[in-house]
XYZ file of C-alpha atoms in Angstrom:
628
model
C 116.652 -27.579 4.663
C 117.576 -24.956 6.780
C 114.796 -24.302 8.986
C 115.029 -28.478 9.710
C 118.069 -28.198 11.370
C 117.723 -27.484 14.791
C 114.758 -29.860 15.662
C 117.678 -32.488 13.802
C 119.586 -31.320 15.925
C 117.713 -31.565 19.396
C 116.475 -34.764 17.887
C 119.929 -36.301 17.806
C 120.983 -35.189 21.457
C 118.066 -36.452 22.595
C 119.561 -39.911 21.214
C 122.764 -39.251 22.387
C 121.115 -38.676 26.306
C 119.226 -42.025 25.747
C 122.443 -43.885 24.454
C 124.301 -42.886 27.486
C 121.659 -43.054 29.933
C 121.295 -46.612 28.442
C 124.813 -47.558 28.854
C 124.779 -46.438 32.712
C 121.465 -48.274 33.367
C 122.662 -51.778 31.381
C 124.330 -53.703 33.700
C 126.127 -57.074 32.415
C 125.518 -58.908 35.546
C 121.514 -58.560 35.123
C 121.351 -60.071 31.551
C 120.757 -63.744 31.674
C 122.028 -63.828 28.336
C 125.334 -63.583 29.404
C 127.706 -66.255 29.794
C 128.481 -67.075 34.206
C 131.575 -66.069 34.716
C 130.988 -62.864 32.780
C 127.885 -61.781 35.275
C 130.099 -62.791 38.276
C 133.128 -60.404 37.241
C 131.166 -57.717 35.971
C 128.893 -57.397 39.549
C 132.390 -58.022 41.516
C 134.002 -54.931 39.420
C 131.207 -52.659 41.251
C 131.436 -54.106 44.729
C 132.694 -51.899 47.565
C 134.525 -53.928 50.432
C 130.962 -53.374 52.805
C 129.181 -55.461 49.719
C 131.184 -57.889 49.324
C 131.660 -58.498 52.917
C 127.430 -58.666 53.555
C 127.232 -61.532 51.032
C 129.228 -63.569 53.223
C 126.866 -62.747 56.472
C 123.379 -64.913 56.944
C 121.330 -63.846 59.970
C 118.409 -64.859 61.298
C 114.936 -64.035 59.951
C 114.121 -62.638 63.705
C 116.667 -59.930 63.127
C 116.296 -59.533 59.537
C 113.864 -56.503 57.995
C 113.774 -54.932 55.147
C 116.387 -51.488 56.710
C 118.989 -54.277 58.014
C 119.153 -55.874 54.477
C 119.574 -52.413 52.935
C 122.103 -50.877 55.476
C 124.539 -53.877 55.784
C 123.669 -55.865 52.217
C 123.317 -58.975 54.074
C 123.495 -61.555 51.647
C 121.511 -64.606 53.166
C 119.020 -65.358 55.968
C 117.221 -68.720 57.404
C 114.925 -69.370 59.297
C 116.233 -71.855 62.526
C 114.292 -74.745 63.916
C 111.339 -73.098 65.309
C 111.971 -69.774 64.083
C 108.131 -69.046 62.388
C 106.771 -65.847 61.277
C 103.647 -66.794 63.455
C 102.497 -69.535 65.261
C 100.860 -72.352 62.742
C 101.704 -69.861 59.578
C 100.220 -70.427 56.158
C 102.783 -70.839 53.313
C 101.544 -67.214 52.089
C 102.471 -65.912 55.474
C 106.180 -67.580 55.088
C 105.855 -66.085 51.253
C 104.948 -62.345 52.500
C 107.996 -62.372 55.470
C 110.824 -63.763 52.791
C 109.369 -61.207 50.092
C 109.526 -58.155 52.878
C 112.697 -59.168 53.463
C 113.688 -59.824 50.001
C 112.632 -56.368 48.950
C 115.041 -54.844 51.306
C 118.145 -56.321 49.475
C 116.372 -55.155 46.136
C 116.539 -51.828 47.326
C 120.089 -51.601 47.715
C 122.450 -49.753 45.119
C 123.546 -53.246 43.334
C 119.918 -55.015 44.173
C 121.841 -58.739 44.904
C 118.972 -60.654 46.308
C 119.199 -62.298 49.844
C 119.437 -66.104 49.891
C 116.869 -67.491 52.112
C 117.727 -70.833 53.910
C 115.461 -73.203 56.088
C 116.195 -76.672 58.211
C 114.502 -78.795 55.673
C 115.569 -82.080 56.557
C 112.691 -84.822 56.553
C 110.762 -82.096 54.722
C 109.949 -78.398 55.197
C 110.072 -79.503 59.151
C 109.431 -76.017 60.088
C 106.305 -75.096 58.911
C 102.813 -76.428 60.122
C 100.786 -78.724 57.940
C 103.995 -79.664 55.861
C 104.532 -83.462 55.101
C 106.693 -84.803 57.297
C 108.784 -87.754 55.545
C 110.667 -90.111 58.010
C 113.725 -89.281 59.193
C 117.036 -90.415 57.391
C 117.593 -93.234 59.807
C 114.338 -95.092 57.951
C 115.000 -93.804 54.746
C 118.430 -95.954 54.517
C 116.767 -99.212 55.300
C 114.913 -98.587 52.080
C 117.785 -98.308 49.909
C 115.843 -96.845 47.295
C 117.528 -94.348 45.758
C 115.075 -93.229 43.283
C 112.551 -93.164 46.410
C 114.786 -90.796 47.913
C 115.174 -88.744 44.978
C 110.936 -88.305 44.879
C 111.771 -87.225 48.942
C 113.805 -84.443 47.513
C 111.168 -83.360 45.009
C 108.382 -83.292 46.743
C 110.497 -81.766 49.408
C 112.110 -79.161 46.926
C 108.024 -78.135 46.280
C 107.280 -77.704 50.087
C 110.231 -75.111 50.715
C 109.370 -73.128 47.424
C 105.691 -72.769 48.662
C 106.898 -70.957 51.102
C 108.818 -68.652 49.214
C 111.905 -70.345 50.442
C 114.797 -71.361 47.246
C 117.700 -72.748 50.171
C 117.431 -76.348 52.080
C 120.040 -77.416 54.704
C 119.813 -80.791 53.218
C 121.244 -83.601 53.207
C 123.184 -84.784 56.161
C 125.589 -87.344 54.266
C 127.123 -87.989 58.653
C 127.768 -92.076 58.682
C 126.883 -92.383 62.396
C 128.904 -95.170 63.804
C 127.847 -94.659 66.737
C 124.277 -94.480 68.299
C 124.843 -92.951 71.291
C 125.507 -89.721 69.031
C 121.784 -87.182 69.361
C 122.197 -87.011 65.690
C 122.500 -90.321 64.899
C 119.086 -90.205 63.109
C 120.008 -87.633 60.943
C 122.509 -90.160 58.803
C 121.227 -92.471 56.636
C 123.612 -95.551 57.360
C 126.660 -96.775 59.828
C 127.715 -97.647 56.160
C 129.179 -95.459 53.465
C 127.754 -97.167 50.521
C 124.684 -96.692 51.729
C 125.214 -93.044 52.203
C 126.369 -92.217 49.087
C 123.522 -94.152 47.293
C 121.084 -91.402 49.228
C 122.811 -88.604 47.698
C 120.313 -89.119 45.013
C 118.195 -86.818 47.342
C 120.304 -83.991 45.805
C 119.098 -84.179 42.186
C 115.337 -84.451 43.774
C 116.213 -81.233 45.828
C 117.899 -79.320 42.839
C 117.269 -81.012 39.788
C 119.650 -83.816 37.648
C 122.921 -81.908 36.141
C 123.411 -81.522 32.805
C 125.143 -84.023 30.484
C 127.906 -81.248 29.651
C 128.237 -79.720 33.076
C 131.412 -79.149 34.995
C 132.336 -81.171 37.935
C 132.175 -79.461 41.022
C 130.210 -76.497 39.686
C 126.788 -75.625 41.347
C 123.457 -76.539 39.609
C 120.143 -75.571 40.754
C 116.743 -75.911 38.025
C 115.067 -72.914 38.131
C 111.945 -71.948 40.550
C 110.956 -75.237 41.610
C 114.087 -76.675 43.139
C 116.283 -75.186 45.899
C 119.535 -75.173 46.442
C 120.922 -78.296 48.475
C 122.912 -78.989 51.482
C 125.312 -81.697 51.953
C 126.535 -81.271 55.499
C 128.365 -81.555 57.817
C 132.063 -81.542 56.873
C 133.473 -84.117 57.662
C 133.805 -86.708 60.227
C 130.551 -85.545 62.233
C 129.270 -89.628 62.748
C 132.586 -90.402 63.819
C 133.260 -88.825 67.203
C 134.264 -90.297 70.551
C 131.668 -91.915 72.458
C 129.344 -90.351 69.680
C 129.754 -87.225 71.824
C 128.269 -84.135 69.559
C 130.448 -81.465 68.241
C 133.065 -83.468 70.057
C 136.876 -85.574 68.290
C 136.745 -87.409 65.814
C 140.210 -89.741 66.084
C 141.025 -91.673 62.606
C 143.359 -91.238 60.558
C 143.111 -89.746 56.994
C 142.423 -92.905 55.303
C 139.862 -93.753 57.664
C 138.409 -90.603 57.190
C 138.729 -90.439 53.127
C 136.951 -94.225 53.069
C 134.386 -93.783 56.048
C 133.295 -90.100 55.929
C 134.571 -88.507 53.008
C 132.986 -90.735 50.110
C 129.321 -89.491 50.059
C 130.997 -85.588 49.548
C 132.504 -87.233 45.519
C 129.381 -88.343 44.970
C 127.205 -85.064 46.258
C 129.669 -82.828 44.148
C 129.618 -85.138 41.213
C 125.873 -84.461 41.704
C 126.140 -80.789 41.693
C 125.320 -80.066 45.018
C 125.479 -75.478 45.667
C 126.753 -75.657 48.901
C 128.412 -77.775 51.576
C 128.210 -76.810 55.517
C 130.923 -77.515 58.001
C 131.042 -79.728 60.795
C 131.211 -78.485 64.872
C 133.019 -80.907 65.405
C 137.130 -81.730 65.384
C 139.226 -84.294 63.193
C 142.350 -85.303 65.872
C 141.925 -82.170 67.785
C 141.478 -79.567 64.596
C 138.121 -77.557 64.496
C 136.430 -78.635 61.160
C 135.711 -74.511 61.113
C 139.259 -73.641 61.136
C 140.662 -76.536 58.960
C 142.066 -74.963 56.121
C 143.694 -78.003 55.391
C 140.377 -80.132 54.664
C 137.875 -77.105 53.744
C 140.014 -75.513 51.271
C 142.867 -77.943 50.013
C 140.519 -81.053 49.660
C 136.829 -79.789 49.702
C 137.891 -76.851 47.361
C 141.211 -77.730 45.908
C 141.212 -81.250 45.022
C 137.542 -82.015 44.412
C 136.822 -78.907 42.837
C 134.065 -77.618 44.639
C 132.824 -74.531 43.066
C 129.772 -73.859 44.934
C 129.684 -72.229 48.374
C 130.622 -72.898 51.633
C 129.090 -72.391 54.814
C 129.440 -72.472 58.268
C 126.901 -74.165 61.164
C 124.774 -72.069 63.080
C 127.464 -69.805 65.393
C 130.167 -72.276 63.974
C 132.973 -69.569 64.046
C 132.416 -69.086 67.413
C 132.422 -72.506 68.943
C 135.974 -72.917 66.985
C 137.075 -71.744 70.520
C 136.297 -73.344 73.995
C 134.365 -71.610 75.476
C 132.050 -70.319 72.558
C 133.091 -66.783 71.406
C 136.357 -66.483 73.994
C 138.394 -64.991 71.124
C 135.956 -63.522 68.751
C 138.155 -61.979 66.123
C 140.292 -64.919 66.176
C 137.517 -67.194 65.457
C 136.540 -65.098 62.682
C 140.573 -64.962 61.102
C 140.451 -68.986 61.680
C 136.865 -69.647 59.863
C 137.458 -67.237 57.057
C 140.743 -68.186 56.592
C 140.174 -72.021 56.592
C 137.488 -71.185 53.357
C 134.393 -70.488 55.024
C 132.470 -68.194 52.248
C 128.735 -67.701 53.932
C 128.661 -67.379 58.028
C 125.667 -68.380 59.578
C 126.397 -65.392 62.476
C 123.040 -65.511 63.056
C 122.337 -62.584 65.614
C 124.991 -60.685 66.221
C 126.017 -59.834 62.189
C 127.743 -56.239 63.051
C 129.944 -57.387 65.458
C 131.468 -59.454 62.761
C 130.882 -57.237 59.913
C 132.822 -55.069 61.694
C 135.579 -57.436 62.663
C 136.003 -58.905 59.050
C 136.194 -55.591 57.747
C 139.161 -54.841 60.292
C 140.845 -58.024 59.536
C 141.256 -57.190 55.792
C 141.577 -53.404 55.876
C 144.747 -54.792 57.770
C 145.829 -57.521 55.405
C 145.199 -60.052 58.518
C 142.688 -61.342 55.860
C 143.637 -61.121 52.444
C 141.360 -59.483 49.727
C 141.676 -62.611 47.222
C 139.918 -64.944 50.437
C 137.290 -62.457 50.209
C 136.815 -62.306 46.270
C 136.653 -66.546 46.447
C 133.761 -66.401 48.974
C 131.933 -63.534 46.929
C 132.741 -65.476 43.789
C 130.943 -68.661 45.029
C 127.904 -67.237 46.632
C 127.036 -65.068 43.036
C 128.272 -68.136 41.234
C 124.866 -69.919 43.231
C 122.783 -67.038 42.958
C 122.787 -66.548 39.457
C 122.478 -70.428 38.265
C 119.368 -70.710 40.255
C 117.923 -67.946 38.577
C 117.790 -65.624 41.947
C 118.587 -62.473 40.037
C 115.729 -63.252 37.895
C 113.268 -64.232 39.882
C 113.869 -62.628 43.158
C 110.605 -62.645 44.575
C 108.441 -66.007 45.211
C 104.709 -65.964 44.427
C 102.093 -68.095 45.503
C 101.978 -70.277 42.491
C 102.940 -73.583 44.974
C 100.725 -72.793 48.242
C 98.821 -75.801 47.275
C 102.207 -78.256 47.393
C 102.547 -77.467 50.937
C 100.752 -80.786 52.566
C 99.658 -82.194 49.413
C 98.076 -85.529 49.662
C 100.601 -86.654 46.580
C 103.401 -85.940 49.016
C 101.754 -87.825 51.917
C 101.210 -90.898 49.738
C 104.693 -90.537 49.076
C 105.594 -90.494 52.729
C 103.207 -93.167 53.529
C 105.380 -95.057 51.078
C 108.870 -94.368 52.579
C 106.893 -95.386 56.369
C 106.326 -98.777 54.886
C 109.536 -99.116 52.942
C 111.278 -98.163 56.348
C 109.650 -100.368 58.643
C 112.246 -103.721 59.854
C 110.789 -106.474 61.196
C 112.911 -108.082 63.672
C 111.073 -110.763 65.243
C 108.131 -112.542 64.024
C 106.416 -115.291 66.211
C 107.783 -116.678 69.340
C 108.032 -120.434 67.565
C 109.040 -121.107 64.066
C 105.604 -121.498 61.846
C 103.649 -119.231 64.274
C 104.394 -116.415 62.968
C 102.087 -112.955 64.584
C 102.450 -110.666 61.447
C 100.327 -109.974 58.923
C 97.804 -109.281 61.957
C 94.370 -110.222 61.194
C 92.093 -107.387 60.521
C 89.046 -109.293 61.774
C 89.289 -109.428 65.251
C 86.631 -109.065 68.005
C 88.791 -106.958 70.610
C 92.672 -105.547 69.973
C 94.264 -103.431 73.029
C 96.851 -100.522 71.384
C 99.025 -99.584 74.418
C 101.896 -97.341 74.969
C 103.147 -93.992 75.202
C 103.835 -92.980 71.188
C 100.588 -95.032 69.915
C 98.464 -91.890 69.736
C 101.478 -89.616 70.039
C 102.283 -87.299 66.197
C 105.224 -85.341 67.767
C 106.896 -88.548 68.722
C 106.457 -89.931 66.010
C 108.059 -87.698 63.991
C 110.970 -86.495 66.412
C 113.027 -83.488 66.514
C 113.247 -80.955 63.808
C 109.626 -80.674 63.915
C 107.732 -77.782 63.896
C 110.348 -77.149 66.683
C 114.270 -77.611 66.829
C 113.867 -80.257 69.723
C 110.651 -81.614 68.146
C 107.395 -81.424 70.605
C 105.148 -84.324 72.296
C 101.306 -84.696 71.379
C 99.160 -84.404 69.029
C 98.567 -80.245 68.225
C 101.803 -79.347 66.518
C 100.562 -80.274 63.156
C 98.541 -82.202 60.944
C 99.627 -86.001 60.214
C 97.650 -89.602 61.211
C 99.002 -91.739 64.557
C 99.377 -94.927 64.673
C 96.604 -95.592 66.779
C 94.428 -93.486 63.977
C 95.724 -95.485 61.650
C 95.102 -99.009 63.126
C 91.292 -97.671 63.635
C 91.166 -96.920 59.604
C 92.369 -100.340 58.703
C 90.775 -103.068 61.147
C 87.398 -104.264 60.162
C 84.297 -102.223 61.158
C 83.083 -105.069 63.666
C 86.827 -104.915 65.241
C 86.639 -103.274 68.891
C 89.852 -101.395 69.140
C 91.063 -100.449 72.549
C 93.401 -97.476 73.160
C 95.206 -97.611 77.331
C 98.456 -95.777 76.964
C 99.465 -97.819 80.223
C 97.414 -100.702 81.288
C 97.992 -103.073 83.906
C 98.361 -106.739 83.921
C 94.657 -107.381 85.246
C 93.050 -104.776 82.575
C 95.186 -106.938 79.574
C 93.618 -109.950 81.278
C 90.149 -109.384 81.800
C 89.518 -107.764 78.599
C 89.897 -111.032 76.499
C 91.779 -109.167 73.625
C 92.675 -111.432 70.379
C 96.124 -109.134 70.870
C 97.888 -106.076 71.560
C 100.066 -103.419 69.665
C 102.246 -101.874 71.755
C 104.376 -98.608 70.406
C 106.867 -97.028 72.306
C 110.182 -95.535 72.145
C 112.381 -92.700 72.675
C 111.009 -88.766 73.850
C 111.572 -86.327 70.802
C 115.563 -84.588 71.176
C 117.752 -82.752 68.376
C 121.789 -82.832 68.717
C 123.482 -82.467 71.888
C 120.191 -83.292 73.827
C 120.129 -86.499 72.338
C 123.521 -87.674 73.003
C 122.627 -90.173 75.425
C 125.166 -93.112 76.885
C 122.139 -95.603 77.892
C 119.720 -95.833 75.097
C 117.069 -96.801 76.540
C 113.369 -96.679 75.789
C 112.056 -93.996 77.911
C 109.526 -95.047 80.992
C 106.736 -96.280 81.107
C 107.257 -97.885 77.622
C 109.436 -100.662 79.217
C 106.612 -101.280 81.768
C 104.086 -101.254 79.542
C 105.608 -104.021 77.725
C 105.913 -106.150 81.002
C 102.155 -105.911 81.595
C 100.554 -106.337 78.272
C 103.191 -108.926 76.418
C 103.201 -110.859 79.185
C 99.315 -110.855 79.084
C 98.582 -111.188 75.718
C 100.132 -112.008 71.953
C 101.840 -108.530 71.360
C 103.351 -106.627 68.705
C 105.767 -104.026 69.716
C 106.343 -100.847 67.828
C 109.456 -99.303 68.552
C 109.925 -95.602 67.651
C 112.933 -94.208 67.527
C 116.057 -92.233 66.555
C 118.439 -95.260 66.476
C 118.493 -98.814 67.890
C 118.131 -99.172 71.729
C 117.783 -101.700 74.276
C 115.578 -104.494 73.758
C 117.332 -107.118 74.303
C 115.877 -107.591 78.145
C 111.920 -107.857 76.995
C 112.713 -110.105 73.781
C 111.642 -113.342 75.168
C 108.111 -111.781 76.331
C 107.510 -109.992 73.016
C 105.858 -112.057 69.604
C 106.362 -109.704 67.362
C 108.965 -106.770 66.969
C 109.270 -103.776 64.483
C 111.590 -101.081 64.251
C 109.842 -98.044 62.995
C 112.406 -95.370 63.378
C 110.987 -92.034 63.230
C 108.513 -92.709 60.537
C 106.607 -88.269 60.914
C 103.230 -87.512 59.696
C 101.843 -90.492 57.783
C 101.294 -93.119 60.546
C 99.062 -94.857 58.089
C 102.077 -96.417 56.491
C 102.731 -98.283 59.664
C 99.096 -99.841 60.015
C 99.482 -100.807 56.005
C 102.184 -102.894 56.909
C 101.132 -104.286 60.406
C 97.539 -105.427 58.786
C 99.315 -107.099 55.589
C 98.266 -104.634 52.841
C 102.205 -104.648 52.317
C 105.016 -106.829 53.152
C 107.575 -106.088 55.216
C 111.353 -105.360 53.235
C 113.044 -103.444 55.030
C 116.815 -104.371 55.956
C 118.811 -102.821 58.957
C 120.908 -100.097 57.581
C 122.529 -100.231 61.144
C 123.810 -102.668 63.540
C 121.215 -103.184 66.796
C 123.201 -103.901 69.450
C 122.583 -106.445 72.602
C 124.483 -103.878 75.262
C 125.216 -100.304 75.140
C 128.730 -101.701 76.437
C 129.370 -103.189 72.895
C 129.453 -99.726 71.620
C 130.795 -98.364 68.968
C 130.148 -101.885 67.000
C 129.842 -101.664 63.353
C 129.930 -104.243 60.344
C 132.946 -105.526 59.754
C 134.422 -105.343 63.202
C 136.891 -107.685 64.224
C 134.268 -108.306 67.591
C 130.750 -108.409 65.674
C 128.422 -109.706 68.336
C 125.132 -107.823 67.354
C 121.458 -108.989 68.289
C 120.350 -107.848 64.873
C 123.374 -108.163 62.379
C 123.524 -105.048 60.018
C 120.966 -106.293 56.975
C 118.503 -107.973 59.021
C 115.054 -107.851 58.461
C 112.369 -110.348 58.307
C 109.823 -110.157 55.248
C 106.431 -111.207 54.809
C 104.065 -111.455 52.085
C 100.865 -109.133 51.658
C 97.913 -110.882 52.675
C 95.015 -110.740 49.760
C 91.581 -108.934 51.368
């Protein structure tokens, strides 16, 4: 036996090396096996102050590499509107930047993988060749919740092709208020309405478990992203709809107007909720402790995360940034967990850091916005599956998505006049025709159709900024092959008359504008659509199109017009517009807004004590399709 006993011996310190090297290498926090709340404490034990603090900062992808991610442990980065990694990128371009990046939080001592976000709001907006669904404005005249919950799906699909697990969607605003340059962005001037579209947030991050907790995040697995519901609160409600501006109502007003779609998005376990710019009675939504943290947090039990706008800490002050390190005490303070800095992260890295080396900031604020952010990250599965592959390219575009859109165009469109005498009704239009005219400025126009947050933040005009049908397009596909179809973006009266045309469709509308640049006080179609109108309805029997972000005026070229549709902002899939227009569908959609005679009636909304609309809120003619 003797001679065994020092190979025995070597044998069994070999296994005591590999027992404790095994003990230093297991980590509780990487074992999906363990329970939540068990991963979340065990990774928080090992944090250093400089961790914990980077998982609260998201930059932007144009400052964000691989060393950047390692040195400060940012925790999240998006991608702005516009912000590309090249001009018309291929979702494996977007897949190879979020992985570079990606890899760089990997490589840090605790790997916590960065949480990518991206302005998906009508779709993956950002990125060429995506479907673009119409915007929310159209989607609420559908009220078709399960409709909207396919939206989020095939949405959900888009953003993971590109390697992307985080969508700033939904905005749950109720814009009372038109004159507001993100009034398309809200569903309804009605709450109900508004909270029946949260359905979107199962579509974007799957349905919630029979058993789960209220409040508490859910997100199901790789092909579902995290949702948005934004902005908190009061953001459809401010003063001459004025954006980022006051919104004055008191709290019940606010809890039965602007607060009801947040039970139902939480109920619905939405991961996190962004903040508002703007003010409820003079308080910064960034610094309101009193709504963000004692009702948001508090009382509904929000457990996933919450984030700020895009340089939201800063604008808490007037000017932007005047008090920096105030601004930063203020939106931490009030429960801000994630801050969307997005460029200049050290300068408040290094400010939070200050604030609660000093106890200005205490430690336990910081621990609740660590808390939530892991809490997110490791119920999605991000730990696991930290890198995205290329298994979804082919979702990006797909023509199941874009019959899906076309379907949501159709569902959207209102039909607001119909004939100029009772029994003479213009729609269905015939498809037979010898000679139609299609006039106006967004006929043959993609980028108005589908508006801002597009490709670009402020959305673009014409026809290269991606791939989609226009209306004009669309009205070729679907008239009979003997029907001469015209296209004069501005004809005049004596080219209408001579041209003997059986009638004219007319679409025009609004230019293409995101937030503050659409906050306009006349709302009015932009030239030479009005003229336009003039010269060929007065001409010939006309159908006018109307695209755009909200109601506007119409009331001065009623008489002249025979037909009139709202179309909104229907994006990519004109087609669904022509479908409807030529009688392969009926029209049944219903106003989810009040259209308004004069801009001086504003804000009117159902249920005011002076309701004097043109088109009451639930208007909407219908017709029947016609059998080919």
């Amino acid at each position: 036996m003797g001679r065994f006993s020092i190979p025995l011996l070597g044998f069994l310190v070999l296994c005591c090396f590999a027992l404790v090297s095994e003990a230093t290498t297991y980590a509780k926090y990487k074992d999906p096996k363990q329970p939540l709340n068990a991963r979340i404490k065990n990774l928080m034990s090992q944090m250093t102050l400089e961790e914990k603090i980077g998982q609260m900062v998201q930059i932007e992808g144009s400052v964000a590499t691989a060393d950047v991610m390692n040195k400060y442990f940012i925790g999240s980065v998006l991608s702005g509107g516009g912000s590309v990694p090249a001009p018309k990128a291929s979702a494996q371009t977007w897949v190879n930047m979020v992985n570079e990046i990606q890899k760089g939080s990997l490589s840090t001592r605790l790997a916590i993988p960065m949480l990518y976000g991206i302005d998906a709001v009508h779709g993956n907006n950002n990125v060429y060749n995506a479907t673009i669904f119409p915007h929310n404005v159209g989607l609420g005249v559908t009220r078709d919740p399960q409709l909207i919950k396919k939206i989020g799906d095939a949405t959900a699909l888009e953003v993971r092709a590109t390697g992307i697990p985080y969508a700033f969607a939904p905005c749950i605003a109720v814009c009372r208020d038109p004159r507001w340059g993100r009034c398309y962005e809200s569903y309804s001037e009605d709450h109900k309405i508004v909270q029946a579209m949260t359905e979107i947030i199962p579509g974007l991050q799957g349905d919630v478990p029979a058993n789960s907790k209220k409040g508490v995040p859910f997100v199901a697995g790789k092909k579902k992203v995290v949702a948005c519901a934004k902005h908190y609160v009061g953001d459809g409600g401010t003063t001459k709809g004025i954006n980022e501006n006051n919104t004055v109502i008191n709290l019940n007003g606010l809890l039965s107007i602007h607060m009801p779609a947040y039970y139902n998005a939480i109920s619905k376990g939405v991961a996190s909720v962004m903040v508002s710019y703007s003010s409820w009675n003079g308080k910064r939504m960034h610094a309101n402790h009193e709504l963000v943290t004692g009702f948001l947090k508090n009382k509904l039990k929000f457990r996933g995360f919450v984030i700020s706008d895009w340089q939201g800490i800063d604008r808490i002050t007037s000017p932007p940034h005047a008090n920096y390190s105030y601004s930063v005490e203020a939106g931490v303070g009030a429960g801000i967990d994630m801050i969307m800095v997005p460029y200049n992260f050290t300068e408040f890295i290094d400010d939070l850091t200050y604030q609660v080396k000093k106890n200005i900031i205490p430690m336990s604020r910081i621990d609740d916005a660590v808390k939530r952010i892991l809490r997110v990250k490791f119920v999605m599965g991000l730990f696991e599956n930290p890198l995205a592959d290329y298994n979804l390219v082919n979702k990006l575009g797909s023509q199941e998505h874009r019959d899906l859109a076309k379907e949501a165009v159709r569902k959207s469109l209102v039909l607001l006049k119909n004939g100029k005498y009772a029994g003479k009704p213009l729609l269905p239009l015939p498809k037979k025709a010898t000679k139609i005219l299609v006039a106006g400025s967004h006929a043959d126009n993609l980028g108005y159709q589908c508006g801002g947050w597009t490709i670009t933040w402020q959305g673009l005009g014409g026809n290269d900024l991606t791939t989609g049908t226009t209306i004009l397009n669309a009205v070729k596909n679907t008239v009979g092959s003997s029907t001469q179809v015209v296209y004069n973006e501005n004809p005049d009266v004596n080219f209408v008359k001579s041209n003997k045309f059986s009638y004219a469709i007319v679409v025009v509308g609004e230019p293409t504008y995101a937030e503050t640049f659409g906050d306009s006080l006349k709302l009015t179609i932009s030239e030479p659509g009005p003229s336009t109108i003039n010269s060929v309805c007065g001409a010939v029997k006309c159908v006018v199109v109307v695209i755009s972000g909200r109601p506007v005026v119409i009331q001065p070229y009623l008489a002249k017009i025979d037909a009139l549709v709202a179309a909104w902002l229907p994006g990519t899939e004109g087609q669904g517009v022509a479908d409807v227009l030529f009688g392969d569908y009926g029209f049944t959609g219903k106003l989810a807004r009040t259209w308004f005679k004069t801009v001086d009636q504003l804000p009117m909304n159902v249920g005011d004590a002076h309701y004097d609309p043109l088109f009451p809120f639930g208007f909407g003619l219908t017709t029947k399709p016609t059998k080919n």
